[in-house]
mmCIF file of C-alpha atoms in Angstrom:
data_model
loop_
_atom_site.group_PDB
_atom_site.id
_atom_site.type_symbol
_atom_site.label_atom_id
_atom_site.label_comp_id
_atom_site.label_asym_id
_atom_site.label_seq_id
_atom_site.Cartn_x
_atom_site.Cartn_y
_atom_site.Cartn_z
ATOM 1 C CA UNK A 15 65.953 -41.600 -10.200
ATOM 2 C CA UNK A 16 63.202 -43.155 -8.810
ATOM 3 C CA UNK A 17 63.608 -42.210 -5.319
ATOM 4 C CA UNK A 18 64.071 -38.582 -6.555
ATOM 5 C CA UNK A 19 59.998 -38.620 -7.930
ATOM 6 C CA UNK A 20 59.297 -40.058 -4.281
ATOM 7 C CA UNK A 21 60.595 -37.372 -2.838
ATOM 8 C CA UNK A 22 58.690 -34.995 -5.615
ATOM 9 C CA UNK A 23 55.831 -35.667 -5.613
ATOM 10 C CA UNK A 24 54.323 -35.549 -2.263
ATOM 11 C CA UNK A 25 56.430 -32.009 -2.091
ATOM 12 C CA UNK A 26 54.176 -31.256 -5.368
ATOM 13 C CA UNK A 27 50.978 -32.410 -2.577
ATOM 14 C CA UNK A 28 51.782 -30.808 -0.757
ATOM 15 C CA UNK A 29 52.934 -27.399 -2.783
ATOM 16 C CA UNK A 30 49.455 -27.894 -4.144
ATOM 17 C CA UNK A 31 47.508 -28.179 -0.975
ATOM 18 C CA UNK A 32 49.286 -24.264 0.429
ATOM 19 C CA UNK A 33 47.801 -23.253 -3.214
ATOM 20 C CA UNK A 34 43.884 -24.463 -2.328
ATOM 21 C CA UNK A 35 44.864 -23.208 1.513
ATOM 22 C CA UNK A 36 46.142 -19.256 0.855
ATOM 23 C CA UNK A 37 42.954 -19.941 -2.449
ATOM 24 C CA UNK A 38 39.946 -21.117 1.014
ATOM 25 C CA UNK A 39 41.685 -17.669 2.624
ATOM 26 C CA UNK A 40 42.546 -15.441 0.709
ATOM 27 C CA UNK A 41 39.184 -16.070 -2.066
ATOM 28 C CA UNK A 42 38.302 -13.460 -4.273
ATOM 29 C CA UNK A 43 34.757 -13.245 -4.512
ATOM 30 C CA UNK A 44 31.931 -10.945 -7.706
ATOM 31 C CA UNK A 45 28.334 -9.805 -6.618
ATOM 32 C CA UNK A 46 25.269 -8.287 -8.469
ATOM 33 C CA UNK A 47 24.137 -5.028 -7.080
ATOM 34 C CA UNK A 48 21.114 -4.722 -9.066
ATOM 35 C CA UNK A 49 18.247 -1.430 -9.076
ATOM 36 C CA UNK A 50 16.224 0.053 -10.834
ATOM 37 C CA UNK A 51 17.627 3.799 -11.839
ATOM 38 C CA UNK A 52 19.301 4.893 -15.346
ATOM 39 C CA UNK A 53 23.154 4.103 -14.158
ATOM 40 C CA UNK A 54 24.266 8.363 -15.104
ATOM 41 C CA UNK A 55 20.743 8.805 -12.076
ATOM 42 C CA UNK A 56 21.798 11.033 -9.013
ATOM 43 C CA UNK A 57 21.403 7.574 -6.214
ATOM 44 C CA UNK A 58 23.849 4.913 -9.505
ATOM 45 C CA UNK A 59 26.037 7.438 -9.531
ATOM 46 C CA UNK A 60 26.502 9.440 -6.666
ATOM 47 C CA UNK A 61 25.640 7.103 -4.149
ATOM 48 C CA UNK A 62 25.644 3.320 -5.175
ATOM 49 C CA UNK A 63 29.499 3.967 -6.785
ATOM 50 C CA UNK A 64 30.884 5.138 -4.413
ATOM 51 C CA UNK A 65 29.922 3.021 -1.182
ATOM 52 C CA UNK A 66 30.983 0.301 -3.921
ATOM 53 C CA UNK A 67 33.698 1.261 -5.286
ATOM 54 C CA UNK A 68 34.451 1.931 -1.554
ATOM 55 C CA UNK A 69 34.132 -2.085 -1.006
ATOM 56 C CA UNK A 70 36.458 -2.894 -3.958
ATOM 57 C CA UNK A 71 39.383 -0.364 -2.707
ATOM 58 C CA UNK A 72 38.765 -1.774 0.758
ATOM 59 C CA UNK A 73 38.520 -5.971 -0.169
ATOM 60 C CA UNK A 74 42.084 -4.242 -2.325
ATOM 61 C CA UNK A 75 40.327 -6.310 -4.954
ATOM 62 C CA UNK A 76 39.268 -9.412 -3.359
ATOM 63 C CA UNK A 77 36.054 -8.457 -3.590
ATOM 64 C CA UNK A 78 34.519 -7.155 -6.853
ATOM 65 C CA UNK A 79 30.425 -5.983 -7.729
ATOM 66 C CA UNK A 80 29.486 -5.377 -11.429
ATOM 67 C CA UNK A 81 26.398 -3.512 -11.319
ATOM 68 C CA UNK A 82 22.839 -3.508 -13.250
ATOM 69 C CA UNK A 83 21.267 -0.747 -13.782
ATOM 70 C CA UNK A 84 17.315 -0.143 -14.922
ATOM 71 C CA UNK A 85 16.203 -4.018 -14.065
ATOM 72 C CA UNK A 86 18.708 -4.945 -16.852
ATOM 73 C CA UNK A 87 18.421 -8.279 -14.525
ATOM 74 C CA UNK A 88 15.514 -8.675 -15.229
ATOM 75 C CA UNK A 89 11.924 -9.302 -13.336
ATOM 76 C CA UNK A 90 10.742 -5.682 -12.284
ATOM 77 C CA UNK A 91 11.623 -2.592 -9.187
ATOM 78 C CA UNK A 92 8.452 -4.271 -7.045
ATOM 79 C CA UNK A 93 10.705 -7.384 -6.847
ATOM 80 C CA UNK A 94 13.621 -6.581 -6.282
ATOM 81 C CA UNK A 95 13.799 -7.113 -2.118
ATOM 82 C CA UNK A 96 12.532 -11.022 -3.423
ATOM 83 C CA UNK A 97 15.294 -10.410 -5.913
ATOM 84 C CA UNK A 98 17.500 -10.625 -3.016
ATOM 85 C CA UNK A 99 16.229 -13.056 -0.817
ATOM 86 C CA UNK A 100 16.083 -15.222 -3.500
ATOM 87 C CA UNK A 101 20.027 -14.825 -4.850
ATOM 88 C CA UNK A 102 19.155 -13.264 -8.640
ATOM 89 C CA UNK A 103 20.896 -10.113 -7.045
ATOM 90 C CA UNK A 104 23.529 -10.594 -3.953
ATOM 91 C CA UNK A 105 22.307 -6.630 -3.509
ATOM 92 C CA UNK A 106 19.445 -4.876 -4.040
ATOM 93 C CA UNK A 107 18.934 -0.679 -4.107
ATOM 94 C CA UNK A 108 14.677 -0.619 -3.969
ATOM 95 C CA UNK A 109 11.486 1.724 -2.608
ATOM 96 C CA UNK A 110 10.812 0.204 -0.084
ATOM 97 C CA UNK A 111 6.930 1.116 -0.354
ATOM 98 C CA UNK A 112 6.834 -0.853 -3.837
ATOM 99 C CA UNK A 113 5.439 -3.586 -1.660
ATOM 100 C CA UNK A 114 3.828 -2.212 -0.512
ATOM 101 C CA UNK A 115 2.404 -2.571 4.205
ATOM 102 C CA UNK A 116 5.234 -5.269 3.444
ATOM 103 C CA UNK A 117 8.093 -3.557 5.669
ATOM 104 C CA UNK A 118 4.522 -1.390 7.989
ATOM 105 C CA UNK A 119 7.597 -0.011 10.161
ATOM 106 C CA UNK A 120 9.607 1.905 7.746
ATOM 107 C CA UNK A 121 6.423 3.985 7.318
ATOM 108 C CA UNK A 122 6.732 5.910 9.688
ATOM 109 C CA UNK A 123 8.774 7.900 7.841
ATOM 110 C CA UNK A 124 7.136 8.276 4.468
ATOM 111 C CA UNK A 125 4.029 10.094 6.292
ATOM 112 C CA UNK A 126 2.960 13.548 5.171
ATOM 113 C CA UNK A 127 4.836 16.060 6.301
ATOM 114 C CA UNK A 128 7.089 13.827 8.941
ATOM 115 C CA UNK A 129 10.079 14.357 7.584
ATOM 116 C CA UNK A 130 12.094 17.874 7.298
ATOM 117 C CA UNK A 131 15.315 16.815 6.493
ATOM 118 C CA UNK A 132 17.295 14.245 5.491
ATOM 119 C CA UNK A 133 19.747 13.089 7.163
ATOM 120 C CA UNK A 134 18.588 13.368 10.634
ATOM 121 C CA UNK A 135 15.766 11.237 9.662
ATOM 122 C CA UNK A 136 17.569 8.791 7.531
ATOM 123 C CA UNK A 137 19.843 8.978 10.983
ATOM 124 C CA UNK A 138 16.705 7.923 13.055
ATOM 125 C CA UNK A 139 15.496 5.639 10.282
ATOM 126 C CA UNK A 140 18.944 3.748 11.303
ATOM 127 C CA UNK A 141 18.350 3.736 14.830
ATOM 128 C CA UNK A 142 14.732 2.281 13.951
ATOM 129 C CA UNK A 143 15.937 -0.239 11.820
ATOM 130 C CA UNK A 144 18.853 -2.079 14.161
ATOM 131 C CA UNK A 145 16.180 -1.503 17.171
ATOM 132 C CA UNK A 146 13.099 -2.499 15.817
ATOM 133 C CA UNK A 147 13.066 -3.915 12.039
ATOM 134 C CA UNK A 148 16.540 -6.566 11.571
ATOM 135 C CA UNK A 149 14.889 -9.237 13.361
ATOM 136 C CA UNK A 150 11.333 -8.671 12.222
ATOM 137 C CA UNK A 151 10.379 -7.042 9.156
ATOM 138 C CA UNK A 152 14.001 -7.141 7.275
ATOM 139 C CA UNK A 153 14.569 -10.553 8.887
ATOM 140 C CA UNK A 154 15.169 -12.686 5.649
ATOM 141 C CA UNK A 155 18.344 -10.021 4.344
ATOM 142 C CA UNK A 156 21.066 -8.032 5.342
ATOM 143 C CA UNK A 157 20.103 -4.460 6.331
ATOM 144 C CA UNK A 158 23.326 -2.467 4.584
ATOM 145 C CA UNK A 159 21.845 1.788 4.353
ATOM 146 C CA UNK A 160 18.681 2.784 5.634
ATOM 147 C CA UNK A 161 17.595 6.256 3.982
ATOM 148 C CA UNK A 162 14.976 8.909 2.418
ATOM 149 C CA UNK A 163 15.314 10.703 0.242
ATOM 150 C CA UNK A 164 14.824 14.630 -0.086
ATOM 151 C CA UNK A 165 11.457 16.512 -0.398
ATOM 152 C CA UNK A 166 8.701 14.551 -1.926
ATOM 153 C CA UNK A 167 7.387 17.402 -3.864
ATOM 154 C CA UNK A 168 4.024 18.124 -6.932
ATOM 155 C CA UNK A 169 5.446 18.238 -10.656
ATOM 156 C CA UNK A 170 2.167 18.910 -12.636
ATOM 157 C CA UNK A 171 0.779 20.514 -16.181
ATOM 158 C CA UNK A 172 -1.192 23.043 -14.086
ATOM 159 C CA UNK A 173 -0.767 25.516 -10.720
ATOM 160 C CA UNK A 174 -0.793 23.331 -7.434
ATOM 161 C CA UNK A 175 -1.823 25.497 -4.680
ATOM 162 C CA UNK A 176 -4.047 23.757 -2.816
ATOM 163 C CA UNK A 177 -5.805 21.032 -2.908
ATOM 164 C CA UNK A 178 -8.163 21.705 -3.724
ATOM 165 C CA UNK A 179 -6.154 22.627 -7.342
ATOM 166 C CA UNK A 180 -5.777 18.882 -7.292
ATOM 167 C CA UNK A 181 -9.360 17.399 -7.694
ATOM 168 C CA UNK A 182 -10.390 16.124 -11.012
ATOM 169 C CA UNK A 183 -6.021 15.446 -11.846
ATOM 170 C CA UNK A 184 -4.701 11.912 -11.641
ATOM 171 C CA UNK A 185 -1.223 12.401 -10.253
ATOM 172 C CA UNK A 186 1.640 9.185 -10.294
ATOM 173 C CA UNK A 187 1.764 9.240 -6.503
ATOM 174 C CA UNK A 188 4.838 7.904 -4.460
ATOM 175 C CA UNK A 189 4.316 5.630 -1.950
ATOM 176 C CA UNK A 190 0.690 4.598 -0.245
ATOM 177 C CA UNK A 191 0.664 7.401 2.173
ATOM 178 C CA UNK A 192 1.198 9.507 -0.662
ATOM 179 C CA UNK A 193 -1.896 8.096 -2.944
ATOM 180 C CA UNK A 194 -4.352 9.076 0.155
ATOM 181 C CA UNK A 195 -3.348 12.548 0.163
ATOM 182 C CA UNK A 196 -5.168 12.019 -2.695
ATOM 183 C CA UNK A 197 -7.433 10.577 -3.062
ATOM 184 C CA UNK A 198 -8.727 13.457 0.135
ATOM 185 C CA UNK A 199 -8.251 15.852 -3.003
ATOM 186 C CA UNK A 200 -10.152 15.175 -5.119
ATOM 187 C CA UNK A 201 -7.342 13.861 -7.867
ATOM 188 C CA UNK A 202 -7.020 10.222 -8.692
ATOM 189 C CA UNK A 203 -3.575 8.512 -7.506
ATOM 190 C CA UNK A 204 -2.185 6.268 -9.874
ATOM 191 C CA UNK A 205 0.947 4.327 -9.007
ATOM 192 C CA UNK A 206 3.440 2.040 -10.807
ATOM 193 C CA UNK A 207 7.229 2.464 -10.660
ATOM 194 C CA UNK A 208 9.116 6.210 -10.758
ATOM 195 C CA UNK A 209 10.872 4.530 -14.476
ATOM 196 C CA UNK A 210 7.329 4.955 -16.115
ATOM 197 C CA UNK A 211 6.742 8.989 -15.051
ATOM 198 C CA UNK A 212 7.943 10.202 -18.609
ATOM 199 C CA UNK A 213 6.700 8.607 -20.285
ATOM 200 C CA UNK A 214 2.998 8.351 -18.806
ATOM 201 C CA UNK A 215 3.650 11.727 -18.506
ATOM 202 C CA UNK A 216 4.080 12.515 -22.670
ATOM 203 C CA UNK A 217 1.139 9.860 -23.076
ATOM 204 C CA UNK A 218 -0.704 11.610 -20.623
ATOM 205 C CA UNK A 219 -2.299 9.594 -18.902
ATOM 206 C CA UNK A 220 -1.512 11.141 -15.830
ATOM 207 C CA UNK A 221 -0.978 15.191 -15.195
ATOM 208 C CA UNK A 222 2.086 14.864 -13.298
ATOM 209 C CA UNK A 223 3.351 13.269 -9.917
ATOM 210 C CA UNK A 224 5.269 13.771 -6.717
ATOM 211 C CA UNK A 225 9.199 12.815 -6.946
ATOM 212 C CA UNK A 226 11.867 14.659 -4.923
ATOM 213 C CA UNK A 227 13.633 17.454 -6.995
ATOM 214 C CA UNK A 228 16.979 14.607 -7.601
ATOM 215 C CA UNK A 229 15.334 12.957 -9.996
ATOM 216 C CA UNK A 230 13.637 14.591 -12.183
ATOM 217 C CA UNK A 231 16.799 15.786 -15.070
ATOM 218 C CA UNK A 232 16.874 11.431 -15.413
ATOM 219 C CA UNK A 233 13.925 11.762 -15.709
ATOM 220 C CA UNK A 234 13.496 14.802 -17.642
ATOM 221 C CA UNK A 235 10.481 15.570 -15.287
ATOM 222 C CA UNK A 236 10.868 19.744 -16.172
ATOM 223 C CA UNK A 237 10.677 19.263 -19.277
ATOM 224 C CA UNK A 238 7.584 17.197 -19.012
ATOM 225 C CA UNK A 239 6.010 19.991 -16.938
ATOM 226 C CA UNK A 240 5.541 23.565 -16.816
ATOM 227 C CA UNK A 241 4.527 23.405 -12.728
ATOM 228 C CA UNK A 242 6.502 22.226 -9.409
ATOM 229 C CA UNK A 243 5.009 23.020 -6.075
ATOM 230 C CA UNK A 244 7.139 22.566 -2.926
ATOM 231 C CA UNK A 245 6.530 22.604 0.886
ATOM 232 C CA UNK A 246 7.979 24.886 3.507
ATOM 233 C CA UNK A 247 8.428 22.632 6.727
ATOM 234 C CA UNK A 248 8.540 19.271 6.578
ATOM 235 C CA UNK A 249 7.428 17.747 3.228
ATOM 236 C CA UNK A 250 4.076 16.632 1.887
ATOM 237 C CA UNK A 251 6.157 13.048 1.702
ATOM 238 C CA UNK A 252 9.140 10.796 1.703
ATOM 239 C CA UNK A 253 10.045 7.457 0.246
ATOM 240 C CA UNK A 254 11.688 5.170 2.507
ATOM 241 C CA UNK A 255 15.235 2.848 0.530
ATOM 242 C CA UNK A 256 17.414 0.235 1.676
ATOM 243 C CA UNK A 257 19.848 -1.265 0.400
ATOM 244 C CA UNK A 258 20.124 -5.084 0.905
ATOM 245 C CA UNK A 259 21.846 -7.839 1.068
ATOM 246 C CA UNK A 260 21.049 -11.688 -0.243
ATOM 247 C CA UNK A 261 22.293 -13.654 4.272
ATOM 248 C CA UNK A 262 23.806 -16.075 2.207
ATOM 249 C CA UNK A 263 25.787 -14.320 0.235
ATOM 250 C CA UNK A 264 26.453 -12.763 3.246
ATOM 251 C CA UNK A 265 27.400 -14.552 5.449
ATOM 252 C CA UNK A 266 29.704 -17.148 3.202
ATOM 253 C CA UNK A 267 32.289 -14.667 3.201
ATOM 254 C CA UNK A 268 35.191 -14.542 4.635
ATOM 255 C CA UNK A 269 35.401 -12.922 7.907
ATOM 256 C CA UNK A 270 37.604 -9.931 6.699
ATOM 257 C CA UNK A 271 35.002 -9.076 4.064
ATOM 258 C CA UNK A 272 31.932 -9.030 5.992
ATOM 259 C CA UNK A 273 34.500 -7.021 7.619
ATOM 260 C CA UNK A 274 34.817 -4.296 5.000
ATOM 261 C CA UNK A 275 31.464 -4.705 4.378
ATOM 262 C CA UNK A 276 29.825 -3.829 7.586
ATOM 263 C CA UNK A 277 32.467 -0.319 8.277
ATOM 264 C CA UNK A 278 30.895 1.086 4.429
ATOM 265 C CA UNK A 279 27.546 0.437 5.919
ATOM 266 C CA UNK A 280 24.917 0.757 8.658
ATOM 267 C CA UNK A 281 24.753 4.437 10.566
ATOM 268 C CA UNK A 282 26.338 6.933 8.694
ATOM 269 C CA UNK A 283 26.393 5.094 5.686
ATOM 270 C CA UNK A 284 22.795 5.519 5.661
ATOM 271 C CA UNK A 285 23.352 9.135 6.872
ATOM 272 C CA UNK A 286 25.847 10.598 4.115
ATOM 273 C CA UNK A 287 23.514 8.537 1.613
ATOM 274 C CA UNK A 288 19.883 10.536 2.731
ATOM 275 C CA UNK A 289 22.157 13.680 2.540
ATOM 276 C CA UNK A 290 23.044 13.410 -1.192
ATOM 277 C CA UNK A 291 20.060 12.402 -2.092
ATOM 278 C CA UNK A 292 18.307 15.438 -0.369
ATOM 279 C CA UNK A 293 22.428 17.598 -2.144
ATOM 280 C CA UNK A 294 20.655 16.972 -5.243
ATOM 281 C CA UNK A 295 18.239 18.103 -4.860
ATOM 282 C CA UNK A 296 19.651 21.781 -5.027
ATOM 283 C CA UNK A 297 21.048 21.502 -8.691
ATOM 284 C CA UNK A 298 17.134 20.007 -10.385
ATOM 285 C CA UNK A 299 15.748 22.764 -8.381
ATOM 286 C CA UNK A 300 17.327 24.928 -10.732
ATOM 287 C CA UNK A 301 17.250 23.276 -14.187
ATOM 288 C CA UNK A 302 13.936 24.235 -14.646
ATOM 289 C CA UNK A 303 13.819 27.636 -12.865
ATOM 290 C CA UNK A 304 16.561 27.558 -16.226
ATOM 291 C CA UNK A 305 14.224 26.048 -18.326
ATOM 292 C CA UNK A 306 11.777 28.760 -17.855
ATOM 293 C CA UNK A 307 9.287 26.813 -15.454
ATOM 294 C CA UNK A 308 7.075 28.393 -12.597
ATOM 295 C CA UNK A 309 7.862 26.543 -8.703
ATOM 296 C CA UNK A 310 5.574 27.370 -6.530
ATOM 297 C CA UNK A 311 6.165 27.142 -2.243
ATOM 298 C CA UNK A 312 3.498 27.279 -0.181
ATOM 299 C CA UNK A 313 4.444 28.525 2.576
ATOM 300 C CA UNK A 314 1.434 28.001 5.168
ATOM 301 C CA UNK A 315 0.664 24.549 4.848
ATOM 302 C CA UNK A 316 -2.064 24.053 7.504
ATOM 303 C CA UNK A 317 -4.490 23.152 5.512
ATOM 304 C CA UNK A 318 -3.067 19.991 3.632
ATOM 305 C CA UNK A 319 -1.436 19.278 7.403
ATOM 306 C CA UNK A 320 -5.304 19.292 8.036
ATOM 307 C CA UNK A 321 -5.688 17.437 4.928
ATOM 308 C CA UNK A 322 -3.604 14.730 6.567
ATOM 309 C CA UNK A 323 -4.547 14.207 9.646
ATOM 310 C CA UNK A 324 -7.289 11.126 9.020
ATOM 311 C CA UNK A 325 -3.785 9.336 6.802
ATOM 312 C CA UNK A 326 -2.380 9.203 10.998
ATOM 313 C CA UNK A 327 -5.237 7.712 12.666
ATOM 314 C CA UNK A 328 -5.254 5.211 10.076
ATOM 315 C CA UNK A 329 -1.843 3.768 9.546
ATOM 316 C CA UNK A 330 -1.712 3.838 13.365
ATOM 317 C CA UNK A 331 -5.223 1.954 13.162
ATOM 318 C CA UNK A 332 -4.030 -1.145 10.409
ATOM 319 C CA UNK A 333 -0.593 -1.469 12.211
ATOM 320 C CA UNK A 334 -2.350 -2.191 15.435
ATOM 321 C CA UNK A 335 -4.069 -4.594 13.635
ATOM 322 C CA UNK A 336 -0.265 -6.495 12.886
ATOM 323 C CA UNK A 337 0.543 -5.643 17.052
ATOM 324 C CA UNK A 338 2.736 -2.691 15.663
ATOM 325 C CA UNK A 339 1.995 0.692 17.747
ATOM 326 C CA UNK A 340 2.213 3.210 15.389
ATOM 327 C CA UNK A 341 2.291 5.846 17.727
ATOM 328 C CA UNK A 342 5.555 4.597 19.556
ATOM 329 C CA UNK A 343 6.905 4.506 16.107
ATOM 330 C CA UNK A 344 5.519 7.734 15.426
ATOM 331 C CA UNK A 345 7.413 9.008 18.966
ATOM 332 C CA UNK A 346 10.249 7.800 18.203
ATOM 333 C CA UNK A 347 11.024 8.968 14.868
ATOM 334 C CA UNK A 348 10.206 12.920 16.189
ATOM 335 C CA UNK A 349 12.366 12.619 18.871
ATOM 336 C CA UNK A 350 15.007 10.886 16.990
ATOM 337 C CA UNK A 351 15.048 13.796 14.590
ATOM 338 C CA UNK A 352 14.215 16.465 16.722
ATOM 339 C CA UNK A 353 17.000 14.856 19.211
ATOM 340 C CA UNK A 354 20.235 13.353 18.305
ATOM 341 C CA UNK A 355 20.214 13.109 14.859
ATOM 342 C CA UNK A 356 19.645 17.350 14.381
ATOM 343 C CA UNK A 357 22.210 18.332 11.841
ATOM 344 C CA UNK A 358 24.456 15.120 12.096
ATOM 345 C CA UNK A 359 26.707 14.644 8.624
ATOM 346 C CA UNK A 360 28.787 11.768 7.570
ATOM 347 C CA UNK A 361 30.696 11.407 4.624
ATOM 348 C CA UNK A 362 30.869 7.880 2.903
#
C-alpha cells in the first residue's frame, strides 16, 4: 500500500502543477472603469458600456470590467487621470481639459471654431496622438481612445445672438479656451465639472453653460434654461476626451488579452466614440424644442470668429514656451480633418 501511495504522491503534485500552470496562462482579470457621469448618460450607455461589453465578450469572459459611474470610487473629475496613473482605477474616461495645460497638444481640437465634424476630428486626434502625444504628454498611461464631442453650444437663461449679449452673464465654460472667449465677450467664466451644472443653474450661480446637446438630457438642462445658441459650420468649441488605462495593469495582461484590448481600441474606436456622441445631439435638441425652448442658430459667425483670433495667438505662444509648434498642430489637424479623415465612419 505504501508503494501505491508513493506512486500517487508525485502524480498529485504533477496534477497540481499542471493546474497552476494553466491558471497562469488563462488568468482571469477584473478591471475597474471609473468615470464622472451617471450610468444612464449617453457616454457610459452608448460608448463605454459598448466598449466594455465587446472586450468582455472577445475575451470569452476572462476579462471582467466593473463600471463605476458618477465618481463612485471617490475623488473629483479632475483627479481621474491621476487615478489611472496611480492604480486607484484601472481604466478612466475623462475630459482632458479638466487639468488645463497638462496635455497641451490636445487643445488644438478645443480651439474656437476649429472642428465641424466629430468623427473627422476624432480620427485626426488619434493620428496626432500617435505621432505627437503617446510618448510625451501621455507616456504615463496606456491610451485606448481619443475623441471629441459634437458642437459645444450656449444654453442660457437669456437669448444670445452676438458676443455683446454675453456681457455681464456668468457662464460655465467648457474649457480654458472657452473661458478666454467668454472673457473677451464681457462674460464671467465659471469653471466647474459638468455634473455641477444643474444645481448651479437652478440656484442662479450661473446664467448659462457651454456643453454639447447630448449631455443636456441627463443633466435636465433644457428644463433649467429657455435658450440655446448654436453655430452653423465649425463649432463654438469641442472638448477632448481620452479612455486611459493604467500602464502596469495593461502590461501585466496575457498577450492574448492585450490583443483583445488593442483590437477594440485605437482609431476605429475613437471615430465610433466621437460619432456616437455627436449623433446623440439630435434627440437632445429635439427634446428642448418639444419643451418649448428657443434654439438660436447663428449663420454669420464672422464676429465670433474675429473675437477668437487672439485665443489662437496666445495658445501658439503658450505652446512655444513648452517647445511645441502650435501652428504646426493647427495645420496638421485641419489637413487631416479636411483630408484623409473627412467623411470617415466606424462601428464597434
